[in-house]
Amino acid sequence: MRVEDLVYFCAPSRLVMGAGCRKQLPALLRRLGYRRGLLVTDTFFTGATPWVDELVAGARAHDVELLVCDGGMPDPTTTLCDAATAAVRERLDGMPVDHVIALGGGSNIDLAKALCLTLPGGKPVRAFLGSIDPGTPILPLVAMPTTAGTGSEATPGAILVDPDNATKVAVMDNRLRPAVALVDPEFTYTCPPRVTADAGIDALTHAIESYLTIDSASFDRGGEADPGYSGRNALTMLFAHESIRLCGRYLLRTYQDGSDSEARIGMSYASVYAALSYGSAGLNAVHGIAYAVAGQTHLSHGTTNAVMLPYVLDALADVRREELLAIARLLDISDGDAGIAVARVPVVVRELVAAVGLPTTLQACGIGPGDVDALVRDALAVTRLAKAFPVPDVAARYGAMVRKAWAGTLSGAAHALAQPRRVA
């Protein structure tokens, strides 16, 4: 217990987890009173897996009809959402749907969340940017993630790309948290190594960032009675702690051997626990800077998180020493000297990033020396994340972190003697 906590914790109404648990969904849909839904996915899942046909047939056997929309794309745009809204409404020809199901990675889940807002009235998704009126009808969502990392099955928002200026925008409301989050690790068994790495580092970033973020007692909720994010508390930290432990044990294993079912299951749980942490606590500098890196390089979300995570950890040693020591032990850093153990955390995390084939410096991402100042400026412009970074001078710290990430400089590098990593 932390007596200073101001707990505001939100989670999916129902969380169903376990290998093969997708087979439970048709009966659950019927039990919840659903009769006609929209299944949002992409052409890979309709064309290369049996999962869509199995779900449609299983739902029909329980008197639930599903309309399939397989127009999902990576990094969905507001334009894609509006086009999908119009196409689905035309196919429905006035018949309503009473729920939306998402099958896929974070992009498909984001598109499905947006459609939960736009389908009832046909409005463009831009109408819902910023605060959403409490009277706005929002369809209930069932989220079935197929990667172990995004955490969208437990969060209150959808991230879309605005093609007019190539920036990311968000629709956010606690009613967008799924009514059912169904996490079947078997969906992840065929993920290729690069997708596995991207997703796994994303999960680790979510867990670590929310574990170290601003305290709930200091979080600026802006007077919001129903905040989507509200800072870390003892409950979010419990989930983050377990996620970090699981990532330390299983992330590298899933990358090295995709057929390792124990590791796949472990990372699926790690992803959900991280989402249950950051889905209420929120995130900060890693994601804030990663968004700016993505704006310059168009690299994947997991990659841009991965390159910044070690350097943000390095910058927090003076304000989060106790928590970093706990992370050190979770990552099997056994140095008896606590100062050395804390200094080694960013180094060990960077070694893990490299081991799963992701870049470890901004130079390796294609950022030139002349791009650094603009990168810092763009990162600080993501104010909701910058405000949550628990340091006294955020702007100065951002500048130092980005420059160290460009040069590949870590203060604990002198303590970077190799240690064997646990693989059992």
Coordinates of C-alpha atoms in Angstrom, one line a residue:
M1 CA 0.0 0.0 0.0
R2 CA 1.1 3.6 -0.7
V3 CA -0.9 5.9 1.4
E4 CA -0.4 8.8 -1.0
D5 CA -2.1 7.0 -3.9
L6 CA -5.2 8.4 -5.5
V7 CA -6.3 5.2 -7.3
Y8 CA -8.5 5.4 -10.4
F9 CA -8.2 2.0 -12.1
C10 CA -10.0 0.9 -15.2
A11 CA -9.9 -2.4 -17.0
P12 CA -11.9 -4.4 -19.5
S13 CA -15.3 -5.6 -18.2
R14 CA -14.3 -9.2 -18.9
L15 CA -10.8 -10.6 -19.4
V16 CA -10.6 -14.1 -20.9
M17 CA -7.1 -15.6 -21.2
G18 CA -5.6 -18.9 -22.1
A19 CA -4.4 -21.1 -25.0
G20 CA -7.5 -22.0 -27.1
C21 CA -9.9 -19.7 -25.2
R22 CA -11.2 -18.2 -28.5
K23 CA -13.5 -21.2 -28.7
Q24 CA -15.4 -19.8 -25.7
L25 CA -16.4 -16.5 -27.5
P26 CA -19.5 -17.6 -29.5
A27 CA -21.3 -18.8 -26.4
L28 CA -20.2 -15.7 -24.5
L29 CA -21.5 -13.4 -27.2
R30 CA -24.9 -15.1 -27.0
R31 CA -24.8 -14.9 -23.1
L32 CA -24.1 -11.2 -23.3
G33 CA -27.2 -10.7 -25.5
Y34 CA -25.5 -9.8 -28.7
R35 CA -27.2 -10.8 -32.0
R36 CA -25.5 -8.9 -34.8
G37 CA -21.9 -7.7 -34.8
L38 CA -19.1 -6.4 -37.0
L39 CA -15.8 -8.3 -37.1
V40 CA -12.9 -6.0 -38.0
T41 CA -9.7 -7.6 -39.2
D42 CA -7.5 -7.6 -42.3
T43 CA -7.0 -9.7 -45.4
F44 CA -4.2 -11.7 -43.9
F45 CA -6.6 -13.2 -41.3
T46 CA -9.4 -13.7 -43.7
G47 CA -7.2 -15.3 -46.4
A48 CA -4.4 -17.1 -44.5
T49 CA -5.9 -18.3 -41.3
P50 CA -9.1 -20.3 -40.4
W51 CA -9.9 -18.0 -37.5
V52 CA -12.4 -15.7 -39.1
D53 CA -14.4 -18.5 -40.7
E54 CA -14.4 -20.5 -37.4
L55 CA -15.6 -17.5 -35.5
V56 CA -18.3 -16.6 -37.9
A57 CA -19.6 -20.2 -38.0
G58 CA -19.4 -20.6 -34.3
A59 CA -21.3 -17.3 -33.7
R60 CA -24.0 -18.3 -36.2
A61 CA -24.4 -21.6 -34.3
H62 CA -25.3 -19.5 -31.3
D63 CA -27.7 -17.2 -33.3
V64 CA -25.2 -14.4 -33.6
E65 CA -24.6 -13.0 -37.1
L66 CA -21.2 -11.4 -37.9
L67 CA -20.5 -9.1 -40.8
V68 CA -16.8 -9.2 -41.7
C69 CA -14.8 -6.0 -42.5
D70 CA -11.2 -7.0 -43.5
G71 CA -10.0 -3.6 -44.5
G72 CA -7.6 -3.1 -41.6
M73 CA -4.2 -1.6 -42.4
P74 CA -1.1 -0.8 -40.4
D75 CA -1.3 2.6 -38.8
P76 CA -5.0 3.2 -39.7
T77 CA -5.8 6.7 -40.9
T78 CA -8.8 8.9 -40.2
T79 CA -9.6 8.6 -43.9
L80 CA -9.6 4.7 -43.7
C81 CA -11.9 4.9 -40.7
D82 CA -14.4 7.2 -42.4
A83 CA -14.3 5.0 -45.6
A84 CA -14.9 1.9 -43.6
T85 CA -17.7 3.6 -41.7
A86 CA -19.5 4.5 -44.9
A87 CA -18.9 1.0 -46.5
V88 CA -20.2 -0.9 -43.5
R89 CA -23.2 1.3 -43.0
E90 CA -24.1 0.8 -46.7
R91 CA -23.8 -3.0 -46.4
L92 CA -26.0 -2.9 -43.2
D93 CA -28.6 -1.0 -45.1
G94 CA -30.1 0.5 -42.0
M95 CA -29.8 -2.6 -39.8
P96 CA -27.9 -1.8 -36.6
V97 CA -25.0 -3.8 -35.1
D98 CA -24.9 -4.3 -31.3
H99 CA -21.2 -5.0 -30.9
V100 CA -17.8 -4.8 -32.7
I101 CA -15.1 -7.5 -32.6
A102 CA -11.5 -6.8 -33.4
L103 CA -9.1 -9.5 -34.5
G104 CA -5.5 -8.5 -35.2
G105 CA -2.7 -6.4 -33.8
G106 CA -3.0 -2.9 -32.4
S107 CA -3.8 -1.3 -35.7
N108 CA -6.9 -3.5 -36.2
I109 CA -8.0 -2.9 -32.6
D110 CA -7.6 0.9 -33.0
L111 CA -9.7 0.8 -36.2
A112 CA -12.4 -1.2 -34.4
K113 CA -12.4 1.2 -31.5
A114 CA -12.9 4.1 -33.9
L115 CA -15.8 2.3 -35.6
C116 CA -17.4 1.8 -32.3
L117 CA -17.8 5.5 -32.3
T118 CA -18.6 6.3 -35.9
L119 CA -21.0 3.5 -36.9
P120 CA -24.0 4.5 -34.7
G121 CA -24.4 7.9 -36.3
G122 CA -22.1 7.8 -39.3
K123 CA -20.1 10.9 -38.2
P124 CA -16.5 11.3 -39.3
V125 CA -14.0 10.2 -36.7
R126 CA -12.5 13.7 -36.4
A127 CA -15.8 14.7 -34.7
F128 CA -14.6 12.6 -31.7
L129 CA -11.1 14.0 -31.3
G130 CA -10.6 15.5 -27.8
S131 CA -13.4 15.1 -25.3
I132 CA -16.3 12.9 -26.2
D133 CA -19.7 13.9 -25.0
P134 CA -21.0 11.4 -22.4
G135 CA -24.3 11.1 -24.4
T136 CA -22.4 9.8 -27.5
P137 CA -23.5 6.2 -28.2
I138 CA -20.5 3.8 -28.3
L139 CA -20.8 0.2 -29.4
P140 CA -19.3 -2.4 -27.0
L141 CA -16.0 -3.9 -28.3
V142 CA -14.6 -7.4 -28.1
A143 CA -10.8 -7.3 -28.6
M144 CA -8.8 -10.4 -29.7
P145 CA -5.1 -9.4 -30.0
T146 CA -2.9 -11.5 -32.3
T147 CA 0.4 -10.1 -31.1
A148 CA 1.9 -9.9 -27.6
G149 CA 2.7 -6.3 -27.1
T150 CA 0.2 -3.6 -28.1
G151 CA -2.0 -3.8 -25.0
S152 CA -4.9 -2.2 -26.9
E153 CA -7.3 -4.7 -25.4
A154 CA -7.1 -2.9 -22.1
T155 CA -6.8 0.8 -23.0
P156 CA -9.3 3.6 -23.4
G157 CA -8.2 5.0 -26.7
A158 CA -7.4 4.5 -30.4
I159 CA -4.5 6.1 -32.2
L160 CA -5.1 7.1 -35.8
V161 CA -2.9 8.9 -38.4
D162 CA -4.2 12.2 -39.7
P163 CA -3.1 12.1 -43.4
D164 CA -3.4 15.9 -43.7
N165 CA -0.3 16.5 -41.6
A166 CA 1.0 12.9 -41.0
T167 CA 0.5 13.2 -37.2
K168 CA -1.1 10.8 -34.9
V169 CA -4.3 11.7 -33.2
A170 CA -6.3 10.0 -30.5
V171 CA -10.0 9.3 -29.7
M172 CA -10.2 8.6 -26.0
D173 CA -12.9 7.5 -23.6
N174 CA -13.1 4.9 -20.9
R175 CA -16.2 3.5 -22.7
L176 CA -13.8 2.4 -25.5
R177 CA -12.1 -0.1 -23.2
P178 CA -13.3 -3.5 -24.5
A179 CA -16.3 -5.1 -23.0
V180 CA -14.4 -8.4 -23.5
A181 CA -10.6 -8.7 -23.9
L182 CA -10.0 -12.3 -25.2
V183 CA -6.3 -13.1 -25.2
D184 CA -5.6 -16.4 -26.8
P185 CA -1.8 -17.0 -27.0
E186 CA -2.3 -19.4 -29.9
F187 CA -3.0 -16.4 -32.1
T188 CA 0.7 -15.4 -31.6
Y189 CA 2.3 -18.7 -32.4
T190 CA 2.9 -17.9 -36.1
C191 CA 4.1 -14.3 -35.6
P192 CA 7.4 -13.9 -37.5
P193 CA 10.5 -12.9 -35.5
R194 CA 10.5 -9.2 -36.3
V195 CA 6.9 -8.8 -35.3
T196 CA 7.6 -10.8 -32.2
A197 CA 10.5 -8.5 -31.3
D198 CA 8.6 -5.3 -32.0
A199 CA 5.6 -6.5 -30.0
G200 CA 7.7 -7.9 -27.1
I201 CA 9.7 -4.7 -26.7
D202 CA 6.5 -2.7 -26.8
A203 CA 5.1 -4.8 -23.9
L204 CA 8.3 -4.3 -21.9
T205 CA 8.3 -0.6 -22.6
H206 CA 4.7 -0.3 -21.4
A207 CA 5.5 -2.2 -18.2
I208 CA 8.7 -0.3 -17.4
E209 CA 7.4 3.1 -18.4
S210 CA 4.2 2.8 -16.3
Y211 CA 6.2 1.4 -13.4
L212 CA 8.4 4.5 -13.3
T213 CA 5.9 7.2 -14.4
I214 CA 4.5 10.1 -12.3
D215 CA 2.6 9.2 -9.1
S216 CA -1.1 9.3 -9.1
A217 CA -1.1 12.0 -6.3
S218 CA 0.9 14.3 -8.7
F219 CA -0.8 13.4 -12.0
D220 CA -2.7 16.3 -13.6
R221 CA -6.2 15.0 -14.4
G222 CA -7.3 18.3 -15.7
G223 CA -10.5 18.2 -13.6
E224 CA -11.7 15.1 -15.5
A225 CA -14.2 13.0 -13.5
D226 CA -13.5 9.9 -15.5
P227 CA -9.8 10.1 -16.6
G228 CA -8.4 7.7 -19.1
Y229 CA -5.0 7.9 -17.4
S230 CA -4.2 9.0 -13.9
G231 CA -0.6 8.1 -12.9
R232 CA 0.9 5.1 -11.2
N233 CA -0.4 3.6 -8.0
A234 CA 0.3 0.4 -6.0
L235 CA -2.2 -1.6 -8.1
T236 CA -0.8 -0.6 -11.5
M237 CA 2.8 -1.2 -10.2
L238 CA 1.8 -4.8 -9.2
F239 CA 0.8 -5.5 -12.8
A240 CA 3.9 -3.8 -14.2
H241 CA 6.2 -5.7 -11.9
E242 CA 4.9 -9.1 -13.0
S243 CA 5.0 -8.0 -16.7
I244 CA 8.7 -7.0 -16.4
R245 CA 9.5 -10.4 -14.8
L246 CA 7.8 -12.3 -17.6
C247 CA 9.4 -10.2 -20.3
G248 CA 12.8 -10.8 -18.7
R249 CA 12.2 -14.6 -18.8
Y250 CA 10.4 -15.0 -22.1
L251 CA 10.9 -12.1 -24.6
L252 CA 14.3 -13.3 -26.0
R253 CA 13.0 -16.9 -26.0
T254 CA 10.0 -16.1 -28.2
Y255 CA 12.3 -14.3 -30.7
Q256 CA 14.8 -17.1 -30.8
D257 CA 12.2 -19.9 -31.1
G258 CA 8.7 -19.1 -32.2
S259 CA 7.6 -22.6 -31.5
D260 CA 8.3 -22.3 -27.8
S261 CA 4.7 -22.3 -26.6
E262 CA 5.6 -21.7 -23.0
A263 CA 7.4 -18.5 -24.0
R264 CA 4.5 -17.4 -26.3
I265 CA 2.0 -17.9 -23.5
G266 CA 4.3 -16.0 -21.1
M267 CA 4.6 -13.0 -23.4
S268 CA 0.9 -12.9 -24.0
Y269 CA 0.4 -12.6 -20.2
A270 CA 3.2 -10.1 -20.0
S271 CA 1.5 -8.0 -22.6
V272 CA -1.8 -8.0 -20.8
Y273 CA -0.3 -7.2 -17.4
A274 CA 1.6 -4.3 -18.9
A275 CA -1.6 -3.0 -20.5
L276 CA -3.5 -3.3 -17.2
S277 CA -0.7 -1.1 -15.7
Y278 CA -0.2 1.5 -18.4
G279 CA -3.9 1.5 -19.3
S280 CA -4.6 3.4 -16.1
A281 CA -1.2 4.8 -15.1
G282 CA -0.2 6.2 -18.5
L283 CA 3.1 6.5 -20.2
N284 CA 5.7 9.3 -20.6
A285 CA 9.0 10.0 -22.3
V286 CA 9.8 6.8 -24.2
H287 CA 6.5 7.0 -26.1
G288 CA 6.7 10.8 -26.4
I289 CA 10.1 10.7 -28.1
A290 CA 9.2 7.5 -30.0
Y291 CA 6.3 9.3 -31.7
A292 CA 8.7 12.0 -32.8
V293 CA 11.2 9.4 -34.1
A294 CA 8.4 7.7 -36.0
G295 CA 7.5 11.0 -37.6
Q296 CA 11.0 11.4 -39.0
T297 CA 11.7 7.8 -39.9
H298 CA 8.3 6.0 -40.3
L299 CA 9.8 3.1 -38.4
S300 CA 7.5 0.7 -36.5
H301 CA 6.2 1.7 -33.1
G302 CA 8.0 -1.2 -31.3
T303 CA 11.3 -0.2 -33.0
T304 CA 11.0 3.5 -32.0
N305 CA 10.2 2.5 -28.4
A306 CA 13.1 0.1 -28.4
V307 CA 15.7 2.6 -29.4
M308 CA 14.7 5.1 -26.7
L309 CA 14.0 2.8 -23.8
P310 CA 17.6 2.3 -22.5
Y311 CA 18.4 6.1 -22.6
V312 CA 15.2 7.1 -20.8
L313 CA 16.0 4.5 -18.1
D314 CA 19.5 6.0 -17.8
A315 CA 18.0 9.4 -17.3
L316 CA 15.8 8.3 -14.4
A317 CA 18.5 6.9 -12.1
D318 CA 18.4 9.9 -9.8
V319 CA 14.6 9.9 -9.3
R320 CA 13.6 6.2 -9.5
R321 CA 16.6 4.4 -7.9
E322 CA 14.5 2.1 -5.8
E323 CA 12.3 1.0 -8.7
L324 CA 15.3 0.6 -11.0
L325 CA 16.9 -1.7 -8.5
A326 CA 13.7 -3.8 -8.4
I327 CA 13.9 -3.9 -12.2
A328 CA 17.5 -5.0 -12.1
R329 CA 16.6 -8.0 -10.0
L330 CA 13.7 -8.9 -12.2
L331 CA 16.1 -8.9 -15.2
D332 CA 18.6 -11.1 -13.3
I333 CA 21.2 -8.3 -12.7
S334 CA 22.8 -9.8 -9.6
D335 CA 25.5 -7.2 -8.7
G336 CA 25.7 -6.8 -4.9
D337 CA 26.5 -3.1 -5.2
A338 CA 23.0 -1.5 -5.7
G339 CA 24.5 1.5 -7.5
I340 CA 26.2 -0.8 -10.1
A341 CA 23.0 -2.9 -10.4
V342 CA 20.9 0.3 -11.2
A343 CA 23.5 1.6 -13.6
R344 CA 23.5 -1.8 -15.5
V345 CA 19.7 -1.8 -16.1
P346 CA 19.8 0.5 -19.2
V347 CA 22.8 -1.5 -20.5
V348 CA 21.1 -4.9 -20.1
V349 CA 17.9 -3.5 -21.7
R350 CA 20.0 -2.2 -24.7
E351 CA 21.6 -5.6 -25.0
L352 CA 18.2 -7.2 -25.1
V353 CA 17.1 -4.7 -27.8
A354 CA 20.1 -5.7 -29.9
A355 CA 19.6 -9.4 -29.3
V356 CA 16.1 -9.2 -30.9
G357 CA 17.5 -7.4 -33.9
L358 CA 16.3 -3.9 -33.3
P359 CA 18.4 -0.7 -33.5
T360 CA 20.1 0.7 -30.4
T361 CA 20.9 4.3 -31.5
L362 CA 19.1 7.0 -33.3
Q363 CA 21.9 7.1 -35.9
A364 CA 21.0 3.5 -36.8
C365 CA 17.4 4.6 -37.3
G366 CA 18.5 7.1 -39.9
I367 CA 18.3 10.3 -37.7
G368 CA 21.0 12.8 -38.8
P369 CA 22.8 15.2 -36.5
G370 CA 20.9 18.1 -37.9
D371 CA 17.6 16.4 -37.1
V372 CA 18.2 16.2 -33.3
D373 CA 16.9 19.6 -32.3
A374 CA 13.6 19.2 -34.3
L375 CA 13.2 15.7 -32.8
V376 CA 13.4 17.1 -29.2
R377 CA 11.0 19.9 -30.1
D378 CA 8.5 17.5 -31.6
A379 CA 8.7 15.1 -28.6
L380 CA 8.1 17.9 -26.1
A381 CA 5.0 18.9 -28.2
V382 CA 3.4 15.7 -27.0
T383 CA 2.6 17.5 -23.8
R384 CA 0.4 14.8 -22.2
L385 CA 3.4 12.5 -22.1
A386 CA 6.0 15.1 -21.3
K387 CA 4.0 16.3 -18.3
A388 CA 4.0 12.7 -16.9
F389 CA 7.8 12.4 -16.9
P390 CA 8.9 12.4 -13.2
V391 CA 11.9 14.7 -13.4
P392 CA 12.3 18.4 -12.4
D393 CA 13.4 19.8 -15.8
V394 CA 11.6 17.9 -18.5
A395 CA 12.9 19.9 -21.5
A396 CA 16.5 19.7 -20.5
R397 CA 16.2 16.0 -19.7
Y398 CA 14.6 15.3 -23.1
G399 CA 17.4 17.1 -24.9
A400 CA 20.0 15.1 -23.0
M401 CA 18.3 11.8 -23.6
V402 CA 17.9 12.3 -27.3
R403 CA 21.5 13.4 -27.8
K404 CA 22.7 10.3 -25.8
A405 CA 20.5 8.1 -27.9
W406 CA 22.0 9.5 -31.0
A407 CA 25.5 9.0 -29.8
G408 CA 24.8 5.6 -28.1
T409 CA 26.1 6.9 -24.7
L410 CA 25.0 5.2 -21.5
S411 CA 26.4 6.2 -18.1
G412 CA 26.5 2.6 -16.9
A413 CA 28.4 1.2 -19.9
A414 CA 31.5 0.8 -17.7
H415 CA 29.6 -1.8 -15.8
A416 CA 28.5 -3.7 -18.9
L417 CA 30.4 -6.9 -18.3
A418 CA 28.4 -9.7 -19.8
Q419 CA 26.2 -11.7 -17.5
P420 CA 24.4 -14.9 -18.5
R421 CA 20.7 -14.3 -19.1
R422 CA 18.1 -16.8 -17.6
V423 CA 16.6 -18.9 -20.4
A424 CA 14.7 -21.4 -18.2

